[in-house]
Short mmCIF file of C-alpha atoms in Angstrom, two decimals:
data_model
loop_
_atom_site.label_atom_id
_atom_site.label_comp_id
_atom_site.label_asym_id
_atom_site.label_seq_id
_atom_site.Cartn_x
_atom_site.Cartn_y
_atom_site.Cartn_z
CA MET A 15 -12.26 -8.25 5.47
CA ILE A 16 -11.09 -4.47 3.65
CA THR A 17 -13.63 -3.17 1.53
CA ASN A 18 -13.08 -0.12 -0.32
CA ASP A 19 -15.07 2.59 2.27
CA THR A 20 -12.31 1.52 4.85
CA LEU A 21 -9.63 1.11 2.32
CA ARG A 22 -10.78 4.52 1.13
CA GLU A 23 -10.17 5.85 4.24
CA ILE A 24 -7.01 4.63 5.19
CA VAL A 25 -5.65 6.29 2.84
CA SER A 26 -7.29 9.84 3.17
CA GLN A 27 -6.01 9.63 6.67
CA VAL A 28 -2.51 8.35 5.72
CA TRP A 29 -2.65 10.82 3.21
CA GLU A 30 -3.41 14.06 4.21
CA VAL A 31 -2.25 13.36 7.99
CA GLN A 32 1.21 11.94 7.60
CA LEU A 33 2.51 13.37 4.48
CA GLY A 34 0.87 16.15 4.01
CA LEU A 35 -0.44 15.72 0.54
CA GLU A 36 -4.55 17.21 -0.37
CA PHE A 37 -6.95 13.73 -1.12
CA ASN A 38 -8.15 13.64 -4.12
CA PRO A 39 -9.63 10.43 -4.85
CA VAL A 40 -10.77 9.54 -8.13
CA ASP A 41 -13.23 7.43 -10.11
CA THR A 42 -10.54 4.88 -12.90
CA PRO A 43 -7.57 4.11 -11.79
CA GLU A 44 -5.36 5.18 -14.49
CA ARG A 45 -1.73 5.71 -14.53
CA ASP A 46 0.95 6.76 -17.15
CA THR A 47 2.62 3.34 -16.91
CA ALA A 48 6.19 4.26 -18.44
CA GLN A 49 7.89 3.82 -14.99
CA VAL A 50 5.77 2.26 -12.26
CA TYR A 51 6.69 1.74 -8.63
CA SER A 52 4.76 -1.25 -6.63
CA MET A 53 5.24 -2.12 -3.64
CA ARG A 54 3.57 -4.32 -1.46
CA VAL A 55 3.25 -5.32 2.07
CA ARG A 56 1.96 -8.69 2.27
CA ILE A 57 -0.63 -10.40 5.56
CA ASN A 58 -0.23 -13.55 6.61
CA GLY A 59 -2.08 -15.49 9.41
CA SER A 60 -6.48 -15.55 10.18
CA TRP A 61 -6.04 -13.50 7.21
CA ASN A 62 -4.34 -14.08 4.11
CA GLY A 63 -2.68 -11.63 1.16
CA GLU A 64 -1.26 -8.22 0.69
CA ILE A 65 -1.81 -4.38 0.27
CA ARG A 66 -0.22 -2.53 -2.42
CA ALA A 67 0.85 0.35 -3.75
CA CYS A 68 1.31 1.17 -7.25
CA ALA A 69 2.42 5.23 -9.16
CA GLY A 70 3.76 6.14 -11.52
CA ARG A 71 7.80 7.85 -11.20
CA LYS A 72 5.91 11.38 -11.49
CA GLY A 73 3.49 10.24 -8.76
CA ALA A 74 6.05 8.84 -6.29
CA ALA A 75 8.49 11.28 -6.12
CA VAL A 76 5.34 13.78 -4.94
CA ILE A 77 5.08 10.59 -1.82
CA ALA A 78 8.59 10.47 -1.51
CA LYS A 79 8.93 14.15 -1.32
CA ALA A 80 6.26 14.67 2.25
CA VAL A 81 8.00 10.69 3.47
CA PHE A 82 11.47 12.14 3.30
CA GLY A 83 11.57 16.04 3.29
CA LEU A 84 13.35 16.11 0.37
CA ASP A 85 13.41 18.00 -2.63
CA LEU A 86 11.96 16.55 -5.70
CA ASP A 87 15.20 16.98 -7.80
CA ASP A 88 17.56 15.46 -4.57
CA LEU A 89 15.71 12.02 -4.68
CA SER A 90 17.22 9.01 -5.92
CA GLU A 91 15.64 5.86 -7.59
CA ARG A 92 16.11 4.30 -4.34
CA ASP A 93 14.75 7.00 -2.03
CA ILE A 94 11.69 7.19 -4.73
CA ALA A 95 10.88 3.37 -4.31
CA ASP A 96 11.59 3.81 -0.44
CA GLY A 97 8.57 6.27 -0.40
CA ILE A 98 6.01 4.44 -1.77
CA GLY A 99 7.53 1.03 0.15
CA GLU A 100 6.87 3.62 3.28
CA LEU A 101 3.55 4.52 2.25
CA ALA A 102 2.26 0.88 1.83
CA ASN A 103 4.11 -0.58 4.92
CA ILE A 104 1.83 2.17 6.50
CA VAL A 105 -1.99 1.06 5.06
CA GLY A 106 -0.90 -1.99 4.99
CA GLY A 107 -0.32 -1.71 9.44
CA ASN A 108 -3.43 0.59 9.22
CA ALA A 109 -5.52 -2.33 7.55
CA ARG A 110 -4.30 -5.20 9.49
CA ALA A 111 -5.35 -3.60 13.09
CA LEU A 112 -9.33 -3.68 11.47
CA LEU A 113 -8.36 -6.94 10.40
CA ASP A 114 -9.90 -9.96 13.14
CA GLY A 115 -7.73 -13.09 14.47
CA ARG A 116 -4.33 -13.52 14.72
CA THR A 117 -2.18 -11.02 12.21
CA PHE A 118 1.38 -10.76 10.38
CA ILE A 119 3.05 -8.21 7.90
CA GLY A 120 5.64 -8.40 5.81
CA LEU A 121 8.05 -5.69 4.64
CA PRO A 122 7.49 -3.67 1.58
CA GLU A 123 8.59 -5.69 -1.78
CA LEU A 124 9.04 -4.30 -4.82
CA ILE A 125 7.17 -6.00 -7.53
CA GLU A 126 8.12 -5.52 -11.13
CA ARG A 127 4.76 -4.98 -12.84
CA CYS A 128 1.66 -3.28 -11.01
CA SER A 129 -0.55 -5.60 -13.22
CA GLY A 130 -2.39 -6.65 -9.41
CA CYS A 131 -3.25 -3.58 -9.21
CA GLU A 132 -6.28 -4.32 -11.58
CA PRO A 133 -9.53 -3.54 -10.09
CA GLN A 134 -11.05 -7.23 -11.02
CA SER A 135 -8.74 -9.22 -8.72
CA GLN A 136 -9.00 -6.95 -5.48
CA ASN A 137 -11.06 -6.95 -2.64
CA ALA A 138 -10.83 -2.62 -2.20
CA ILE A 139 -9.21 -0.38 -3.98
CA VAL A 140 -8.34 3.60 -4.44
CA ALA A 141 -7.06 6.21 -6.68
CA VAL A 142 -5.76 9.06 -5.58
CA ASP A 143 -4.22 11.56 -7.99
CA VAL A 144 -1.30 13.16 -6.86
CA GLY A 145 0.29 16.57 -9.33
CA GLY A 146 -1.54 14.53 -13.06
CA ASP A 147 -0.14 10.69 -11.98
CA VAL A 148 -2.58 8.22 -10.28
CA VAL A 149 -1.48 5.74 -6.99
CA VAL A 150 -3.76 2.82 -6.79
CA PHE A 151 -3.39 1.70 -3.62
CA SER A 152 -5.83 -1.76 -3.14
CA SER A 153 -5.64 -4.47 -1.14
CA ARG A 154 -6.57 -8.97 -1.85
CA LEU A 155 -7.57 -10.75 1.54
CA ARG A 156 -9.01 -13.75 2.41
CA PRO A 157 -10.08 -16.09 5.06
CA GLY A 158 -7.04 -18.02 6.42
CA GLU A 159 -5.98 -19.97 9.06
CA GLN A 160 -7.80 -19.28 13.00
CA ASP A 161 -4.60 -18.49 15.01
CA ALA A 162 -1.98 -19.70 12.34
CA PRO A 163 1.27 -19.04 12.56
CA HIS A 164 4.04 -17.14 10.23
CA ARG A 165 5.24 -18.90 7.64
CA SER A 166 8.84 -19.68 7.51
CA GLY A 167 10.73 -18.73 4.76
CA GLU A 168 8.95 -15.46 5.11
CA ASP A 169 10.31 -11.90 5.77
CA LEU A 170 7.54 -11.77 8.40
CA VAL A 171 8.42 -8.80 11.35
CA THR A 172 5.08 -8.07 13.66
CA THR A 173 2.93 -9.90 15.34
CA THR A 174 -0.40 -8.87 17.31
CA GLU A 175 -3.68 -9.96 17.92
CA SER A 176 -6.86 -7.50 17.46
CA SER A 177 -9.60 -7.34 18.67
#
């Protein structure tokens, strides 16, 4: 199971080491909902569920700038969405590595609305301030079938066993 403390540690490490940004967690996951970028990576196998990253446009643009090394003015909408997707993928991969049993992780998927990042539907949630916007990371995982094969029709790319 991924707890709030575990998710916070993963996000903090990714935020500071890989993005080179200051980690400023906030208690409430409130954000500008006018334009929200929401990406998820699905995890299946011994654990089933997903890791999500949701951000308003401003926060998503700051992340994309850090991921791709581009100026804010040079970022396309696709770059911004891809930046959040890459971040969800990195956080999801780190979370998956901590789960017992055989698990598979899918490719990042764009979600139209970010309602799934609400605290009541998650095992763990972490909110980070980025330039006045809030980026919300959430984990919704439950035990699955032991040594479950990956489901056909799902775009799953990685398979390893954790111990």
